[in-house]
Short mmCIF file of C-alpha atoms and ligand atoms in Angstrom, two decimals:
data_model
loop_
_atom_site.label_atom_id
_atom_site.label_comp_id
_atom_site.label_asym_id
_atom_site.label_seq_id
_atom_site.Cartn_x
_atom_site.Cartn_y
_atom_site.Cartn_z
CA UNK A 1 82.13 25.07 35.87
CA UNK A 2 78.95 26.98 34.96
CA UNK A 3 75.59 26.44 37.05
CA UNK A 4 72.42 27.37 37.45
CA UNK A 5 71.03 27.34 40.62
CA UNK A 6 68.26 27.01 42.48
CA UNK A 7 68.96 28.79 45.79
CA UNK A 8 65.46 29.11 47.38
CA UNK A 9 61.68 28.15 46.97
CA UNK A 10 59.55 30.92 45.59
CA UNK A 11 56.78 31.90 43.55
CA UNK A 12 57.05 32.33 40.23
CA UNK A 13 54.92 34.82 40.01
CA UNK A 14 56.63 36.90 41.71
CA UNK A 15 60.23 35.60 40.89
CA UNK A 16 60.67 35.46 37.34
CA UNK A 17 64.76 34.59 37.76
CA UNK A 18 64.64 31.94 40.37
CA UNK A 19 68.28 30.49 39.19
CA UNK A 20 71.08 32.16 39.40
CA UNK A 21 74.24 31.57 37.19
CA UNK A 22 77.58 30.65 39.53
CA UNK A 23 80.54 29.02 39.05
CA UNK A 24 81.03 25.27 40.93
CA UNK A 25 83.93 22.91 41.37
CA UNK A 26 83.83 20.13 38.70
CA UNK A 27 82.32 17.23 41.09
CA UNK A 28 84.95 14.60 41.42
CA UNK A 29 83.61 11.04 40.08
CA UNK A 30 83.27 8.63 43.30
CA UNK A 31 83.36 5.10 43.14
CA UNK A 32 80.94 3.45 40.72
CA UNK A 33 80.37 6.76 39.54
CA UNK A 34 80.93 8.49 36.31
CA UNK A 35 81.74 12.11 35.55
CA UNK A 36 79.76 13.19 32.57
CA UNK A 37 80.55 16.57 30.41
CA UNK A 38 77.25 18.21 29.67
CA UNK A 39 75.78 19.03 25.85
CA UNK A 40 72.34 19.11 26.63
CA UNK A 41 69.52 19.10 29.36
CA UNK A 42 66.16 18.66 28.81
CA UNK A 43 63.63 21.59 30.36
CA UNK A 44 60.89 19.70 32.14
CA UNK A 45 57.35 21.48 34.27
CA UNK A 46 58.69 19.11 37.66
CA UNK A 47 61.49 22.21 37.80
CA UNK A 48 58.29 24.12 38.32
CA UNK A 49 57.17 22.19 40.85
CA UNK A 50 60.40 21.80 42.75
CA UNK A 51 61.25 25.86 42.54
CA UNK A 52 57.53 26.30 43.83
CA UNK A 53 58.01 23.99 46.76
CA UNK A 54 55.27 21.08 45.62
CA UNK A 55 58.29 18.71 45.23
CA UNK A 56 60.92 20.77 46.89
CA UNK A 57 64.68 19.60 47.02
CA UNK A 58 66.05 18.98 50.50
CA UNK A 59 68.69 21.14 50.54
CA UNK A 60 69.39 24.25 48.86
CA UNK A 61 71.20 25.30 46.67
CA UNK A 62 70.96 22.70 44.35
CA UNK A 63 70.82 22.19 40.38
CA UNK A 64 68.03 21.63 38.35
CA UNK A 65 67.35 19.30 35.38
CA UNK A 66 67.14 15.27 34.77
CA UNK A 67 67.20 14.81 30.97
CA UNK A 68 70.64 14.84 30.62
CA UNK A 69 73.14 14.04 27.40
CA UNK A 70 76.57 14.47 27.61
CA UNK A 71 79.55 12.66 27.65
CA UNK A 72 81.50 10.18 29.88
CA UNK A 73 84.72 12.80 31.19
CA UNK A 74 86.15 10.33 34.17
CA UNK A 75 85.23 7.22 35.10
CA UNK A 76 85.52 6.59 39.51
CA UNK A 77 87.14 3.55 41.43
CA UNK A 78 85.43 0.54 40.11
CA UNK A 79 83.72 2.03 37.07
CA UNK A 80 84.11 -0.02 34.58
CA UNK A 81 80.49 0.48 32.47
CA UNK A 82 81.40 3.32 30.34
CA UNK A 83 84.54 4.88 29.01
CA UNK A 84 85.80 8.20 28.68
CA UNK A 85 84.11 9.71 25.61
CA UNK A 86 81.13 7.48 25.07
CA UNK A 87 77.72 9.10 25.08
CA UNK A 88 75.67 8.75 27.61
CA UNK A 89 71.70 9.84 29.27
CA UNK A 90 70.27 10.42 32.86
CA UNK A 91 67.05 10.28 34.06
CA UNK A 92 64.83 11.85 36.97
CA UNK A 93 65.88 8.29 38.63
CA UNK A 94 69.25 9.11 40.20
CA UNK A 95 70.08 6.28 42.76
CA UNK A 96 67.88 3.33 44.85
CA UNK A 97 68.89 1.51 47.74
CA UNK A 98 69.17 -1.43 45.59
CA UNK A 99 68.37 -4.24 48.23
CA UNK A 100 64.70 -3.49 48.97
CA UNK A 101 61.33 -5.39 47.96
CA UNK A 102 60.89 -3.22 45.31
CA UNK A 103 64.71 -2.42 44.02
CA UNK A 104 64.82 -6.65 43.69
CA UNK A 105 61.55 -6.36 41.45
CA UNK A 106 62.84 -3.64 39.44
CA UNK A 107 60.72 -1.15 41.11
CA UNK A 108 62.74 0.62 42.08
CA UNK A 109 60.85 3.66 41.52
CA UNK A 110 58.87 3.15 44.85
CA UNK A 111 62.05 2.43 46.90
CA UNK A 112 61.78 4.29 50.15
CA UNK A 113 65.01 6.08 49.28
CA UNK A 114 64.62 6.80 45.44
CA UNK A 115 66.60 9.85 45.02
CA UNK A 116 65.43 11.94 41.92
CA UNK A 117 68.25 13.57 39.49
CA UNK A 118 68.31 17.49 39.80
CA UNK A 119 66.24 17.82 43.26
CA UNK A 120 68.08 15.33 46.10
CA UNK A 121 71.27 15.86 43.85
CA UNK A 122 72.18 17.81 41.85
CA UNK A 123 71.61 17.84 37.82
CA UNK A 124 72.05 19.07 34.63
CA UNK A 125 71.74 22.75 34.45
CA UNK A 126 75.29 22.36 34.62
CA UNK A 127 78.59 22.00 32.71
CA UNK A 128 79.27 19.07 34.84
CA UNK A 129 77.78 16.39 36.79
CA UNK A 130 78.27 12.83 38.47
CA UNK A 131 76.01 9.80 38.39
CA UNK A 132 76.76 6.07 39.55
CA UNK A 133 77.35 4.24 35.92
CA UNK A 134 74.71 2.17 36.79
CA UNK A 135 71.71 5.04 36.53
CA UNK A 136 73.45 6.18 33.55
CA UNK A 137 72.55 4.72 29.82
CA UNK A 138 73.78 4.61 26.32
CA UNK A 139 71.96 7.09 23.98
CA UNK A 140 71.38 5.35 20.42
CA UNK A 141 72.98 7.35 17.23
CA UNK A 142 69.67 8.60 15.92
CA UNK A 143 69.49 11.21 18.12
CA UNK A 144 70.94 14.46 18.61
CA UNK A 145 72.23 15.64 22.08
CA UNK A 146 69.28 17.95 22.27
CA UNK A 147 67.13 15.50 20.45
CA UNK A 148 67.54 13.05 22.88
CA UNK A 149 67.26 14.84 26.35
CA UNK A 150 63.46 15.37 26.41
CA UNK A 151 63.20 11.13 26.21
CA UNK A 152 64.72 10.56 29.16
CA UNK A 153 61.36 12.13 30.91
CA UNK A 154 58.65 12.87 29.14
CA UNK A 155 59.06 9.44 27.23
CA UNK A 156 60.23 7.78 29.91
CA UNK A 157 57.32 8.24 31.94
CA UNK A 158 54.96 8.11 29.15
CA UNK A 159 56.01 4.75 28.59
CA UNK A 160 55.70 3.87 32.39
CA UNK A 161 52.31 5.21 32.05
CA UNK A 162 51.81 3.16 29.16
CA UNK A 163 52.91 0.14 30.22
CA UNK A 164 50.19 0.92 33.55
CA UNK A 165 47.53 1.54 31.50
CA UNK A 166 47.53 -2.13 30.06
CA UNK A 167 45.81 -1.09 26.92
CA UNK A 168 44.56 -4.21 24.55
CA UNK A 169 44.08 -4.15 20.73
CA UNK A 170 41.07 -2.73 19.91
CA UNK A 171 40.80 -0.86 22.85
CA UNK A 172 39.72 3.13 23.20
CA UNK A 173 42.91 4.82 25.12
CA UNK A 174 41.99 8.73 26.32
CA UNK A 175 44.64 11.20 26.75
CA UNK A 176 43.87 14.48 28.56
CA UNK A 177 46.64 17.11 28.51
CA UNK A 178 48.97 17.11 25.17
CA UNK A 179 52.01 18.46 26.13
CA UNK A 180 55.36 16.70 25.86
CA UNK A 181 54.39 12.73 27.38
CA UNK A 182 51.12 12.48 25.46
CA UNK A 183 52.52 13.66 22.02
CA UNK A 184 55.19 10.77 22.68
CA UNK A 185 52.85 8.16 24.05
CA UNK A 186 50.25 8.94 20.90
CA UNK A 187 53.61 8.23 18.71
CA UNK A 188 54.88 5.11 20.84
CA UNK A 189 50.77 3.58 20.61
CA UNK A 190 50.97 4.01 16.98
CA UNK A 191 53.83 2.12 16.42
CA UNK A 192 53.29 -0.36 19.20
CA UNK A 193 48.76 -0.98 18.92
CA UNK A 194 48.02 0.63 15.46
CA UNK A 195 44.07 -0.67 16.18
CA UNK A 196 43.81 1.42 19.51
CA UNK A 197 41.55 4.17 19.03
CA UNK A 198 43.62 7.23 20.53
CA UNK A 199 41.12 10.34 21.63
CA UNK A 200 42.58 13.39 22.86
CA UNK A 201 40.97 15.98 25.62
CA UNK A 202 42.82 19.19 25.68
CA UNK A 203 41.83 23.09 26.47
CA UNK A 204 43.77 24.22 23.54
CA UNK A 205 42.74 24.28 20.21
CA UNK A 206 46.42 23.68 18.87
CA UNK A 207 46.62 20.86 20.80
CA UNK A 208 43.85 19.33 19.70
CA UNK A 209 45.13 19.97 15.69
CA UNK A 210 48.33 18.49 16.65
CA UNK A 211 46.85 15.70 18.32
CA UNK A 212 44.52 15.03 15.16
CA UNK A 213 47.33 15.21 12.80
CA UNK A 214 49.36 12.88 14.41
CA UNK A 215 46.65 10.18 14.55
CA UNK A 216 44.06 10.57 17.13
CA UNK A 217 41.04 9.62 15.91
CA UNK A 218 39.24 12.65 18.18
CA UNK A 219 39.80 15.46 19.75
CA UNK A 220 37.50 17.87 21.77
CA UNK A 221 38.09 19.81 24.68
CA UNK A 222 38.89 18.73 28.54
CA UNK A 223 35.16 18.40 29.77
CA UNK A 224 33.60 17.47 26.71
CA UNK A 225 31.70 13.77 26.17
CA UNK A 226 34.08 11.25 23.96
CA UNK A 227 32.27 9.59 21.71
CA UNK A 228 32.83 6.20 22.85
CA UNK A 229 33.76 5.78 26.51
CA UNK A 230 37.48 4.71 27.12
CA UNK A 231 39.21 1.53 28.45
CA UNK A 232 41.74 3.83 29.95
CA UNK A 233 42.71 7.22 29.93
CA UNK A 234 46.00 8.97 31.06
CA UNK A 235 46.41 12.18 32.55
CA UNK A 236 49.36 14.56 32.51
CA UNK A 237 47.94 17.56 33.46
CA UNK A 238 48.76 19.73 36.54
CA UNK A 239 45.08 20.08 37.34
CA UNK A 240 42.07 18.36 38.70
CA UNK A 241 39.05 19.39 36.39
CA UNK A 242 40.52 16.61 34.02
CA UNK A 243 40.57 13.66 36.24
CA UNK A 244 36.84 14.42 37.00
CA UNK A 245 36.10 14.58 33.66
CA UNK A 246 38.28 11.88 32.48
CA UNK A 247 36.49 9.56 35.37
CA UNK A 248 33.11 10.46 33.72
CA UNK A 249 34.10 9.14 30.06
CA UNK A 250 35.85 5.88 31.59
CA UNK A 251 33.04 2.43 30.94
CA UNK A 252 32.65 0.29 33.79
CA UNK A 253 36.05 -1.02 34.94
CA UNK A 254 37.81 1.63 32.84
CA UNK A 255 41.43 2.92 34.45
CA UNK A 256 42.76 6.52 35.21
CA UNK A 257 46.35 6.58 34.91
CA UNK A 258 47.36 10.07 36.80
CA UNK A 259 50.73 11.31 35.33
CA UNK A 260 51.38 14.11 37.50
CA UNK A 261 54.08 14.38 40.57
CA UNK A 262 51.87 17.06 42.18
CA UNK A 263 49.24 18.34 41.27
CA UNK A 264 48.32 22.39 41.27
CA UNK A 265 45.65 23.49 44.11
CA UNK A 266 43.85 25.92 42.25
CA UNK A 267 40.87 24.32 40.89
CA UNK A 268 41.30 21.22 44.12
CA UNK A 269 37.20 22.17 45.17
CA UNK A 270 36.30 21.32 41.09
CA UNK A 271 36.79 17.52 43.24
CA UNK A 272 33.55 18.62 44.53
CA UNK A 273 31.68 18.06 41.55
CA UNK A 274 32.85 14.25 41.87
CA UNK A 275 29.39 12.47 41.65
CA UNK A 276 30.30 9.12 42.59
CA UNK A 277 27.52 7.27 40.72
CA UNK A 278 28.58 9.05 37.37
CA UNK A 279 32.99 8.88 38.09
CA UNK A 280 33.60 6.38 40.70
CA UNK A 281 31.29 3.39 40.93
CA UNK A 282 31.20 0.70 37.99
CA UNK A 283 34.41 -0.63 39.49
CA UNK A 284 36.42 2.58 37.66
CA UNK A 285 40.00 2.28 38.74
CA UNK A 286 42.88 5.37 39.36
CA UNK A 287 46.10 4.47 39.64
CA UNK A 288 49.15 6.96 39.68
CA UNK A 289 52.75 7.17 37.85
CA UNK A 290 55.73 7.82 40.34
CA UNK A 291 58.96 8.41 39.01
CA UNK A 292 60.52 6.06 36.64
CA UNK A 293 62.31 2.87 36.65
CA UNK A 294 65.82 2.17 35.22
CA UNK A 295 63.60 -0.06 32.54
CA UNK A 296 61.53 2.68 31.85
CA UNK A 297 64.45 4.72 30.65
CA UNK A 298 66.57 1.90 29.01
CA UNK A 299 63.62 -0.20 26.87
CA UNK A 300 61.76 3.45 26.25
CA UNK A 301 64.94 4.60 24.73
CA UNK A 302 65.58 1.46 22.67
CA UNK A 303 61.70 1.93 21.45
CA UNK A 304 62.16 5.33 20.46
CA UNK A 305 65.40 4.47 18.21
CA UNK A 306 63.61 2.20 16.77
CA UNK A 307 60.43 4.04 15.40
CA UNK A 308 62.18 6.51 15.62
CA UNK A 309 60.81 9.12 17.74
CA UNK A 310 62.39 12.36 16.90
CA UNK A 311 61.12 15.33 19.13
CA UNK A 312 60.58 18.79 18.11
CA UNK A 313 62.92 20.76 20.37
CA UNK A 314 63.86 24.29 20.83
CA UNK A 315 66.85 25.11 22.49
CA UNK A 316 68.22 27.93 25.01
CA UNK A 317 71.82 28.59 26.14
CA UNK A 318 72.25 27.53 29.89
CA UNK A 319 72.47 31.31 30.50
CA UNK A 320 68.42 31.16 29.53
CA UNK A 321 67.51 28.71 31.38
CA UNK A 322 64.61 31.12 33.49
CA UNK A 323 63.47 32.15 30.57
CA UNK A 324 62.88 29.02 29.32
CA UNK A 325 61.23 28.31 32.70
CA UNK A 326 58.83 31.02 32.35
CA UNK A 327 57.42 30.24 28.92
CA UNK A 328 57.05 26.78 30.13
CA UNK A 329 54.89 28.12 32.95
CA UNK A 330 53.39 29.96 30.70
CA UNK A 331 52.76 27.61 28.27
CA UNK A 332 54.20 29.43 25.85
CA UNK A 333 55.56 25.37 24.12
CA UNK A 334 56.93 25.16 20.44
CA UNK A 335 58.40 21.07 21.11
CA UNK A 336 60.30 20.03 24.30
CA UNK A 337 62.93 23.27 25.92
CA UNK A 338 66.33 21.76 25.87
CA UNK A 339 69.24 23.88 27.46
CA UNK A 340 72.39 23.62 24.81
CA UNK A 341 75.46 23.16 26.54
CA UNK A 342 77.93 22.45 23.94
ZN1 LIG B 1 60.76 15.57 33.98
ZN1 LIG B 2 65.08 0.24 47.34
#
């Protein structure tokens, strides 16, 4: 089968082709486990972060990508879940030990050995790949292949982050960064709270449009004063100035939901700036997202169907799958990238 892969960390900057196409054995479906055929995988800024070396896979080579749509090929001893032909979705969660504190309380997110899709195995920049049926789930109709492989992260998490954020009717929710999660959860808090006040931070004056038109009551840039101040505001950028400034338009007891899996060092000393009168004291509470839970995935994907969320994608043959890469470091973002596989 065809695969890109990763086959060391480097810089970007200086590596603008850090996957290399090869051809792979078609992994053999192990028990519990499913074989899936690939049509799409979703593009996601974590690839960045694992080629870089903030989140770097433990052993090399490996392939990318954890928005996955394809379907069910094979079916392993004992797996009994899905048949051959049905269409099915995997996530950045790839396995859990299943037995810990936090498996048994569907947390499984924080389980000591969480093993993400596309960095401790490997993923779907790929014509092939295996799962256990269990981490695996049913994509609804509504969606296209393509359509649906930028849910199973972006949405995912941006419903995890949702869900942490405990926003109340009524309530003023902040977003800062407006790339793929926010644009969802904006959607998703529209359907779900239509009296939450949604106001947007973002360095980009498309953003901000794009934010406005889909319902955000205000938009300015990342350091600027809301209006109001917010009962909670989540993050998803790469970078620190934000959750400084987000900290600053929080009222007393307010929450910072951080959705980032690392975040960049450049602009680490702007932390210097934190005043802690002004962003910390007033009992103002951060809390991070990490990874996503099985019920993330499955009750996000059910919400979506339902409102229906339909992202704007644009696709790539697997062949492009550094170039897509490098626009998406670049921020060069029309919709979620999606690699096209069939
Ligand atoms: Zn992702
Ligand atoms: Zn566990």
């Amino acid at each position: 089968m065809k695969a890109m892969v990763l086959n060391e960390i480097c810089s970007l900057k200086e590596n603008r082709t850090p996957l290399q196409l090869i051809t792979l054995p078609i992994p053999t479906p192990k028990e519990k486990e499913i074989l899936i055929k690939i049509s799409a995988c979703g593009v996601c800024h974590t690839e960045l972060d694992e080629i870089e070396g903030r989140t770097p896979p433990p052993q090399l080579p490996v392939v990318l990508g954890h928005q996955v749509v394809g379907t069910v090929k094979k079916t392993g001893l004992n797996a009994k879940r899905y048949k051959a032909g049905e269409r099915v979705g995997v996530a950045w969660i790839y396995s859990a030990c299943g037995i810990c504190t936090f498996c048994r309380q569907g947390d499984e997110n924080l389980c000591e050995a969480f093993r993400a899709t596309g960095r401790d195995a490997n993923g779907g920049y790929a014509e092939y790949m295996t799962v256990l049926e269990d981490f695996a789930y049913k994509i609804p109709d509504v969606f296209s292949d393509s359509q649906a492989a930028p849910l199973l992260c972006a949405g995912a998490i941006g419903f995890r982050s949702l869900r942490l954020a405990n926003i109340k009717d009524g309530q003023n929710l902040g977003l800062t960064g407006f790339g793929a999660s926010a644009h969802l959860v904006l959607k998703m808090v529209n359907y779900q709270h239509s009296d939450v006040k949604v106001f947007v931070f973002a360095r980009s004056e498309k953003e901000r449009d794009f934010a406005l038109e889909l319902g955000a009551v205000w938009a300015g840039d990342t350091e600027d004063k809301s209006p109001k101040k917010m009962d909670c505001i989540i993050d998803t950028t790469p970078a620190w100035k934000p959750v400084v400034a987000a900290l600053s338009n929080l009222r007393p007891g307010g929450r910072l939901i951080i959705n980032a899996i690392r975040k960049e060092e450049r602009d680490k000393d702007y932390l210097m700036k934190l005043n802690y009168p002004e962003h910390l004291w007033m009992e103002k509470e951060i809390k991070s997202v990490a990874n996503v839970a099985r019920k993330d995935v499955s009750e996000f994907i059910k919400l979506a169907a339902e409102i229906p969320i339909i992202p704007e994608i644009q696709e790539y043959p697997l062949e492009s799958a550094n170039e897509a890469l490098m626009e998406l470091k670049e921020r060069k973002i029309r919709g979620a990238k999606v690699l096209n596989l069939s």
